[in-house]
PDB file of C-alpha atoms in Angstrom:
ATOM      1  CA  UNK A   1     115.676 104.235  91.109  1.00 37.00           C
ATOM      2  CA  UNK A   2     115.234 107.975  91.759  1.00 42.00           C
ATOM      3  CA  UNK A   3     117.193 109.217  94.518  1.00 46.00           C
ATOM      4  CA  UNK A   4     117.794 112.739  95.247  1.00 56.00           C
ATOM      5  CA  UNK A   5     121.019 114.091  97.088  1.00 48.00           C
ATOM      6  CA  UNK A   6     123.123 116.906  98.429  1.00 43.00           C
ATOM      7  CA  UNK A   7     125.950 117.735  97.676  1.00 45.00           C
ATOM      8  CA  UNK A   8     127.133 118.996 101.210  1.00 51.00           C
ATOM      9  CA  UNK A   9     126.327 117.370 104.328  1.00 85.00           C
ATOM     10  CA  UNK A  10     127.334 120.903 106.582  1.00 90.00           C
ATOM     11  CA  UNK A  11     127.839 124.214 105.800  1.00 92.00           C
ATOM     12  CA  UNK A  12     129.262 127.184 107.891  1.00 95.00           C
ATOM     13  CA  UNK A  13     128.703 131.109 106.714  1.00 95.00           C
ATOM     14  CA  UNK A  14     129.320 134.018 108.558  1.00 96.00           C
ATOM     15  CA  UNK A  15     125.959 135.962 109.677  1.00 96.00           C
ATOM     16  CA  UNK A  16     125.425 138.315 107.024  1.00 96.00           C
ATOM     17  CA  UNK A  17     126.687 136.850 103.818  1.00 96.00           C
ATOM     18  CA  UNK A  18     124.598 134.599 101.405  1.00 96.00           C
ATOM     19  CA  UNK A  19     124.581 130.935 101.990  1.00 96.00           C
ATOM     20  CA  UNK A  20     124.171 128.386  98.706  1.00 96.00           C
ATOM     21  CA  UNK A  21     123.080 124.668  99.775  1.00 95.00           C
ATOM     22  CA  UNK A  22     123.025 122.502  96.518  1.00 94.00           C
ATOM     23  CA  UNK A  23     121.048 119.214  95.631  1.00 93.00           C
ATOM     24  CA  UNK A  24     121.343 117.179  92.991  1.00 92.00           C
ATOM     25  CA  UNK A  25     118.545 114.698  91.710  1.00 89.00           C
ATOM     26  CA  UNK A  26     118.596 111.810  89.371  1.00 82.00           C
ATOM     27  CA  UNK A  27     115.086 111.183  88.422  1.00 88.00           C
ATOM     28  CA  UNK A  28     114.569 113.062  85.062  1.00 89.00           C
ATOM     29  CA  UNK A  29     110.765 112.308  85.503  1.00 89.00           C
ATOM     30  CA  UNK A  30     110.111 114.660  88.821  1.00 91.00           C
ATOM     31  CA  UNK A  31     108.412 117.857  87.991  1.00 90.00           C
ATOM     32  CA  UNK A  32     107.868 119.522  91.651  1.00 92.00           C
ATOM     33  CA  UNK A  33     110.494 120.169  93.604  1.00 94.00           C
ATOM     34  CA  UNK A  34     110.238 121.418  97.878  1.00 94.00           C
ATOM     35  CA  UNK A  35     113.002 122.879 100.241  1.00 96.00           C
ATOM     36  CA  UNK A  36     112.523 122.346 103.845  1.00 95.00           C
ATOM     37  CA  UNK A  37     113.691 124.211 107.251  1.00 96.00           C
ATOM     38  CA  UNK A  38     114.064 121.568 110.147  1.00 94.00           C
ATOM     39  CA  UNK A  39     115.407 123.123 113.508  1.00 93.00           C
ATOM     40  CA  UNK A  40     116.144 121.021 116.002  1.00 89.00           C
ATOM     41  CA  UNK A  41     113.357 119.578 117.730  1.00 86.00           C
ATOM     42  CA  UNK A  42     111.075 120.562 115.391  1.00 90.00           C
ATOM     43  CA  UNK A  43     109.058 118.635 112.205  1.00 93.00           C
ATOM     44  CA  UNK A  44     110.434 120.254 108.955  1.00 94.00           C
ATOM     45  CA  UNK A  45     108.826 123.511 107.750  1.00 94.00           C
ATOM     46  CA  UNK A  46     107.898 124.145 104.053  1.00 93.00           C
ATOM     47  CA  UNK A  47     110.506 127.504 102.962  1.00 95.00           C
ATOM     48  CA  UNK A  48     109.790 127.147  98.890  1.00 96.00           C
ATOM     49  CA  UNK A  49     108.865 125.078  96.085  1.00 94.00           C
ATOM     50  CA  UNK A  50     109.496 125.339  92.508  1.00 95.00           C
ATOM     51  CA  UNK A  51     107.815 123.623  89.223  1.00 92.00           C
ATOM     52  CA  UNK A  52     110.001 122.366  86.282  1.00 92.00           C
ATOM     53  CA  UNK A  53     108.354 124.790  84.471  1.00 93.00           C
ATOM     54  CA  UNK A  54     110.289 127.189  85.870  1.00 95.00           C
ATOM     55  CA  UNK A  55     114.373 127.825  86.605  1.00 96.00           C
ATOM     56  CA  UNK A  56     114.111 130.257  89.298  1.00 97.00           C
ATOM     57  CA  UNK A  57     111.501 131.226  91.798  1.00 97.00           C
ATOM     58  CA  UNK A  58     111.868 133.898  94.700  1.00 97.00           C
ATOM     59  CA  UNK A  59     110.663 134.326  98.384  1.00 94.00           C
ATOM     60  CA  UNK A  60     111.582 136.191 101.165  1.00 92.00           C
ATOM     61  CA  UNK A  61     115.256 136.459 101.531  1.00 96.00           C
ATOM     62  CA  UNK A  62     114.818 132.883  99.193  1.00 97.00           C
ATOM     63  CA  UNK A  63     115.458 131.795  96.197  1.00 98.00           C
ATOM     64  CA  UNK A  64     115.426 128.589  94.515  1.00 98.00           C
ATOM     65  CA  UNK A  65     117.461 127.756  91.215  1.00 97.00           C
ATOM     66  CA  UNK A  66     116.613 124.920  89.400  1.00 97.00           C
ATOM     67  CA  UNK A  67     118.787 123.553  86.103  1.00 96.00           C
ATOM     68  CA  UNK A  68     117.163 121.049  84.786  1.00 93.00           C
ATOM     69  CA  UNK A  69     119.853 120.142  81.914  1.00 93.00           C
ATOM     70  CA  UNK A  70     121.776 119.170  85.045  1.00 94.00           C
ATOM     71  CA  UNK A  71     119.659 117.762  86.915  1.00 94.00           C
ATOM     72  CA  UNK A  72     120.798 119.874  90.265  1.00 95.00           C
ATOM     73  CA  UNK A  73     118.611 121.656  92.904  1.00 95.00           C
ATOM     74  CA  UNK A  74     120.015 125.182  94.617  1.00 97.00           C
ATOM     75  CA  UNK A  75     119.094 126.999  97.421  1.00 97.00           C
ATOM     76  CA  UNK A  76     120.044 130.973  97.952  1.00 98.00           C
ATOM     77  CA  UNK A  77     119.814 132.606 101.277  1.00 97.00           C
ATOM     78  CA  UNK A  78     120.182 135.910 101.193  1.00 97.00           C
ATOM     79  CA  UNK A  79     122.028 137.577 104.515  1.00 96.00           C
ATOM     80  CA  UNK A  80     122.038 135.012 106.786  1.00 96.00           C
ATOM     81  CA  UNK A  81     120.549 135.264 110.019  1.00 96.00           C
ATOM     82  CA  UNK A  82     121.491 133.899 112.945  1.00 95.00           C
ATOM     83  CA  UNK A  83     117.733 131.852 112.793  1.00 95.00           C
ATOM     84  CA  UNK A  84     118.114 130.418 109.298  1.00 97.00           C
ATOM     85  CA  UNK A  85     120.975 127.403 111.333  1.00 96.00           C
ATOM     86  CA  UNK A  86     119.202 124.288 110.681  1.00 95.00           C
ATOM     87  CA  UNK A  87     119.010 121.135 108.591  1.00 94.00           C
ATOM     88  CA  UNK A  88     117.799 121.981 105.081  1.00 95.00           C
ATOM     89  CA  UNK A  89     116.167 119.100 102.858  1.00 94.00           C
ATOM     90  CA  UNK A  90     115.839 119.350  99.555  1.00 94.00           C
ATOM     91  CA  UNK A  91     112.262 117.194  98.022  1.00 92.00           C
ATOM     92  CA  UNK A  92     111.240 115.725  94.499  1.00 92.00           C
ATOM     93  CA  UNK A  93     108.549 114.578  93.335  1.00 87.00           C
ATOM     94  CA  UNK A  94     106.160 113.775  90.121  1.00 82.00           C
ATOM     95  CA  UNK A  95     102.523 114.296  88.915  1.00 75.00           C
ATOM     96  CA  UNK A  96     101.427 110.257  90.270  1.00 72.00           C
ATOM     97  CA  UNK A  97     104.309 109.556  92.394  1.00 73.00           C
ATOM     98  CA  UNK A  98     102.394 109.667  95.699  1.00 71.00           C
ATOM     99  CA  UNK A  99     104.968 110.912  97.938  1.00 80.00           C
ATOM    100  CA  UNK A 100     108.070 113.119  98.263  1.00 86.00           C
ATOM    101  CA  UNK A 101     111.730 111.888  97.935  1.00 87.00           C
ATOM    102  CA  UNK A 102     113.680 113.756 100.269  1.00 88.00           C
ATOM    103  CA  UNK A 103     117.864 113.830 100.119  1.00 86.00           C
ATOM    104  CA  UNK A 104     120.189 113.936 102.648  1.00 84.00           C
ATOM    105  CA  UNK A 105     120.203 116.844 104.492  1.00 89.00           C
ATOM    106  CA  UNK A 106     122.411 119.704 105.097  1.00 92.00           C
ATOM    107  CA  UNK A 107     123.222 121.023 108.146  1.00 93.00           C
ATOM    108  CA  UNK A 108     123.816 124.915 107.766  1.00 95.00           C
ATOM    109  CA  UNK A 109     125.846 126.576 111.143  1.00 95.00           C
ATOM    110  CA  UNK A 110     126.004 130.862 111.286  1.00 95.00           C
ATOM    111  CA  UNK A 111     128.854 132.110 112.656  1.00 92.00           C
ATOM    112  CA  UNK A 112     128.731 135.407 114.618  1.00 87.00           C
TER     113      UNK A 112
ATOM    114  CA  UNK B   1     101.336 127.805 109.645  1.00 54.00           C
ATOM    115  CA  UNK B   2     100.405 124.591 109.100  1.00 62.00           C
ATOM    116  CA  UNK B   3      97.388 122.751 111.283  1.00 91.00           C
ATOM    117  CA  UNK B   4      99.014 119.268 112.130  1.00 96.00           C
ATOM    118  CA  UNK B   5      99.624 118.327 115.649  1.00 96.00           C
ATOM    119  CA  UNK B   6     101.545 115.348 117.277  1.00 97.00           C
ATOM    120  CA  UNK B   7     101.447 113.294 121.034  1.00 97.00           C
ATOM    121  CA  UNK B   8     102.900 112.572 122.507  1.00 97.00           C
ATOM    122  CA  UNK B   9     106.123 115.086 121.746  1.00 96.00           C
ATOM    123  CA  UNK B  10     108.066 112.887 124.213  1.00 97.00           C
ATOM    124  CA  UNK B  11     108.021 109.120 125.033  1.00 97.00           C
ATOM    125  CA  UNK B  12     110.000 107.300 127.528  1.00 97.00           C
ATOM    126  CA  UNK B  13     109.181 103.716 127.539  1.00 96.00           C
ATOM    127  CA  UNK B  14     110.273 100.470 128.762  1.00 96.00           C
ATOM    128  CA  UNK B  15     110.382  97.191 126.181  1.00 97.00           C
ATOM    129  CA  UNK B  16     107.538  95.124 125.229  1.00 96.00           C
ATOM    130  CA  UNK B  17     105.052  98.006 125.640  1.00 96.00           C
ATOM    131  CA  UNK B  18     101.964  99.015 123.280  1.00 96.00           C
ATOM    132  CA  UNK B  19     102.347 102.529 121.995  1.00 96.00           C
ATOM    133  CA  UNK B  20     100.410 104.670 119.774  1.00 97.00           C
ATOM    134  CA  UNK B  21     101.591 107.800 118.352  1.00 98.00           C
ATOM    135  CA  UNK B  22      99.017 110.489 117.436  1.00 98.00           C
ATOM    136  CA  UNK B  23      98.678 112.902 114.333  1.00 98.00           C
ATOM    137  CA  UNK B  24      96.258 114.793 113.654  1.00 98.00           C
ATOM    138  CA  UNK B  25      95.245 117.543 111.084  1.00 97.00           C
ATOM    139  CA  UNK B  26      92.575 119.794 110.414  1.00 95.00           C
ATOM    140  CA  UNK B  27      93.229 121.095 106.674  1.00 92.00           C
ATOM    141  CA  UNK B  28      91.163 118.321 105.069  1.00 92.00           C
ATOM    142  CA  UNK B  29      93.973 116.912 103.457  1.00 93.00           C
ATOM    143  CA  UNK B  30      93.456 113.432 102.118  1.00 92.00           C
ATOM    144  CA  UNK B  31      96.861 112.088 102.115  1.00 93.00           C
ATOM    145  CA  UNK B  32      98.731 111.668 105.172  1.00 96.00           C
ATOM    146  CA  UNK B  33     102.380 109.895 105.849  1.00 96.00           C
ATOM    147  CA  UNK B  34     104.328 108.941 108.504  1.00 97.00           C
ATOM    148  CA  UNK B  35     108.400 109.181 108.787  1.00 95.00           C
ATOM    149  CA  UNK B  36     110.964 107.730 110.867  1.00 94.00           C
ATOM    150  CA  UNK B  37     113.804 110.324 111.449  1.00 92.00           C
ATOM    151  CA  UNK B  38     117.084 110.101 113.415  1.00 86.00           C
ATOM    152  CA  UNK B  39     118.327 113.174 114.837  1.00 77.00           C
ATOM    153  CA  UNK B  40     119.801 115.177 111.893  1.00 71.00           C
ATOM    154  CA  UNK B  41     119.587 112.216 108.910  1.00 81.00           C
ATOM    155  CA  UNK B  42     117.437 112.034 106.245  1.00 83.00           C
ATOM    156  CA  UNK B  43     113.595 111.087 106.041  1.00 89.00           C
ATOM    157  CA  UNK B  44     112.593 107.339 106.036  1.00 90.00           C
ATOM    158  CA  UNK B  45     108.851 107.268 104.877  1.00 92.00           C
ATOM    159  CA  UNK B  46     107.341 104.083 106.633  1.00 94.00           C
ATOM    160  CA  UNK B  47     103.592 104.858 106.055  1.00 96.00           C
ATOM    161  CA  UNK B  48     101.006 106.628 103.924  1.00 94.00           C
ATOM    162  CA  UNK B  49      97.749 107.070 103.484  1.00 95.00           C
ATOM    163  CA  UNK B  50      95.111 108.145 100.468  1.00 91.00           C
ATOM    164  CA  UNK B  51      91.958 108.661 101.988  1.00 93.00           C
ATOM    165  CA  UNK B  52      90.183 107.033 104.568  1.00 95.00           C
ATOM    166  CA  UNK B  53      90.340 103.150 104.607  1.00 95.00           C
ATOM    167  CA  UNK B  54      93.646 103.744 102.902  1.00 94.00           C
ATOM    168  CA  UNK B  55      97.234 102.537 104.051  1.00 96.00           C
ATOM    169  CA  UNK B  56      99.955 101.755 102.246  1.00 93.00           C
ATOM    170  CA  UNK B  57     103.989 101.085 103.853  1.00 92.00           C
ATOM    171  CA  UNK B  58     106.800 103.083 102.656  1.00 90.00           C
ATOM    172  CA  UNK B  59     110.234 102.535 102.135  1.00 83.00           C
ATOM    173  CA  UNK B  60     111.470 101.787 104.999  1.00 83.00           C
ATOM    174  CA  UNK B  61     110.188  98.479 106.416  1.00 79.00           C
ATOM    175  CA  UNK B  62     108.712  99.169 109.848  1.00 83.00           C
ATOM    176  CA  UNK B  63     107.074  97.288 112.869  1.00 90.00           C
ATOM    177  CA  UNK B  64     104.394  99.670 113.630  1.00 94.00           C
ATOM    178  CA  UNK B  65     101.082  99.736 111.626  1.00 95.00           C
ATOM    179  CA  UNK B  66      98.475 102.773 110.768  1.00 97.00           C
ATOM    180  CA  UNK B  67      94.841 102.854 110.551  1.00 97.00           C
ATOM    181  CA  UNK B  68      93.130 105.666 108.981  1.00 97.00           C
ATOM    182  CA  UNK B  69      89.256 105.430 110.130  1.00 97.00           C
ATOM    183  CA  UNK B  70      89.015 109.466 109.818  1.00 96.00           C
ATOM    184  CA  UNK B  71      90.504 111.785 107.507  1.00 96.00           C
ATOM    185  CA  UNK B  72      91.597 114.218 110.018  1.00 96.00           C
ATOM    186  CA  UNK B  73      93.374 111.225 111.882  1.00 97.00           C
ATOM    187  CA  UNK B  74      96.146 109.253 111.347  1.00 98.00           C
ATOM    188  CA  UNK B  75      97.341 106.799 114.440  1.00 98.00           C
ATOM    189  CA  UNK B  76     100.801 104.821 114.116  1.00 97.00           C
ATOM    190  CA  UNK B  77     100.730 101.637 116.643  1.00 96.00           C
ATOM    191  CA  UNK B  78     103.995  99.795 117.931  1.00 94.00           C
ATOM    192  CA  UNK B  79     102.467  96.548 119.596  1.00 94.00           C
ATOM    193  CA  UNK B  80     106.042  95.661 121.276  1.00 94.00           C
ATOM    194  CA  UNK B  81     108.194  98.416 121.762  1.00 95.00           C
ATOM    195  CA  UNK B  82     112.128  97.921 121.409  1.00 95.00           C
ATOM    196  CA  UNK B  83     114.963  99.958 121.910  1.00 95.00           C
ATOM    197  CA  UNK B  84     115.525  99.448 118.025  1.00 93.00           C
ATOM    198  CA  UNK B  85     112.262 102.023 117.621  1.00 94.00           C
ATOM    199  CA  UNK B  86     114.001 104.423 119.282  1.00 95.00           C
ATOM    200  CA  UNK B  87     113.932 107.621 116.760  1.00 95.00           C
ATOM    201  CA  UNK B  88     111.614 110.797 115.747  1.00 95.00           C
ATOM    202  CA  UNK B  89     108.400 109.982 114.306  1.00 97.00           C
ATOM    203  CA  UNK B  90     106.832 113.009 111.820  1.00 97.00           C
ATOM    204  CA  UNK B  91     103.402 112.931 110.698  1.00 97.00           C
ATOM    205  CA  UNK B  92     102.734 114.756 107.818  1.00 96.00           C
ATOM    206  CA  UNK B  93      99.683 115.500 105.003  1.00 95.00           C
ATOM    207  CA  UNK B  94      99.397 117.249 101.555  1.00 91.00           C
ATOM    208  CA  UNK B  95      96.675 117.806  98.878  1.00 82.00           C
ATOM    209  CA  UNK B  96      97.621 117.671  95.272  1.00 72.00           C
ATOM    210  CA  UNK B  97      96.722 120.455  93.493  1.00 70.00           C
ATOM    211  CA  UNK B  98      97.411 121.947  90.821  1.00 66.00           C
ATOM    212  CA  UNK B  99     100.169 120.030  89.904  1.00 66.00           C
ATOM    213  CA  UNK B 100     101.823 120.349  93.427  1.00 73.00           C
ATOM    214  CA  UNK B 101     102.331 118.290  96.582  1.00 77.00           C
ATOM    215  CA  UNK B 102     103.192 120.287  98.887  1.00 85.00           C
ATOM    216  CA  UNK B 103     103.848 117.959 102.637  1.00 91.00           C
ATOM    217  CA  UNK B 104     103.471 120.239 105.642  1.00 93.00           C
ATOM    218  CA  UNK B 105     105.065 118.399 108.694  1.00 95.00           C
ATOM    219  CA  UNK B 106     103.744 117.790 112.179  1.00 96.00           C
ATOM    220  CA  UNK B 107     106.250 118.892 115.276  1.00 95.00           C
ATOM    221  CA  UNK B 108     107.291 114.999 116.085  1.00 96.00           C
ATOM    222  CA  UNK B 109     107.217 112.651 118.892  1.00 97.00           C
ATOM    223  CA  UNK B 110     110.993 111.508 120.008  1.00 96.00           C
ATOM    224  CA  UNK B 111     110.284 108.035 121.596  1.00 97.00           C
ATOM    225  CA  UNK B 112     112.875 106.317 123.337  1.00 97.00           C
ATOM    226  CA  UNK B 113     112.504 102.808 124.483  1.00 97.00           C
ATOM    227  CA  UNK B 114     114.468 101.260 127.256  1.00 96.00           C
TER     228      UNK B 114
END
């Protein structure tokens, strides 16, 4: 069945340099894919999406690769804060599927 | 920012009780969910919902049941709470459109049963 992964399940960067956090996914069918912010306590908080139309979208500090041919999932932070530490999820999904796969979970730590 | 809110954030209660968890949202989405979370892991969906009238279970088999009367409301009802329920509970809702799904999360209610 579709599952969708990460490669990583923590990640430690120094405040100020760029952080990756990778996902792979195996379902060839999903067409829209989500990252998500969860800080502790707190429900998870939408950061970017991307369509499969597409290889590389950009935000705010954000940007989302996505390599279809490989099937993997990557998220770029660009000088990381001492606010982006939490647990990232990475989220598939297809035109019909109903509802979101979500993967793992990586847990991203800034050091000072 | 999106407009989905949670109670109780915190629960503290004893075995055998009746609880109800409540999420609700005021974007007019029609399709809300419910996950079961444990601190740091992965999302287990346990319930979703179309539209009013609407409720289906997820993945994850679960003891609690939904009821979706309103579409702004989305309840999630333990009849016999047991220390085994202990875990975060997310409510969440999306609207497909145009060819997205986009699932904007409640804050959660971390229930602990004695």
């Amino acid at each position: 069945g579709e599952s969708v992964g990460l490669h990583l399940p923590t990640l430690s960067v120094q405040e100020g340099d760029n952080s990756i956090i990778n996902c792979a996914y195996s379902n060839s069918a999903s067409d829209y894919f989500i990252w998500y912010k969860q800080e502790s306590g707190k429900g998870p908080q939408f950061i970017i999406d991307i369509r499969s139309n597409m290889d590389k979208r950009q935000g705010q500090r954000v940007t989302v690769l996505l390599n279809k041919t490989v099937k993997h999932l990557s998220l770029q932070i660009a000088a990381t804060q001492p606010g982006d530490s939490a647990v990232y999820f990475c989220a598939e999904t297809f035109q019909g599927a109903q509802k979101l796969v979500f993967g793992q979970g990586t847990r991203l730590t800034i050091n000072p | 920012e999106a407009d989905i809110y949670q109670t109780p954030r915190y629960l503290v209660i004893g075995t055998g009780k009746k609880i109800t968890l409540e999420c609700s949202q005021t974007m007019g989405h029609d399709k809300m969910y419910w996950y079961q979370q444990d601190p740091g892991m992965e999302l287990h969906l346990i319930h979703y919902s179309y539209g009013v009238n609407s409720t289906e279970k997820g993945d994850l088999s679960s003891e609690s049941t939904v009821s979706r009367i309103r579409t702004e409301h989305f309840p999630l009802t333990l009849e016999s709470a047991r220390p085994s329920h202990t875990s975060q509970y997310l409510c969440a809702s999306s609207e497909w459109s145009g060819g997205t799904d986009t699932q904007y999360f409640g804050p959660g209610t971390r229930l602990t049963v004695l």
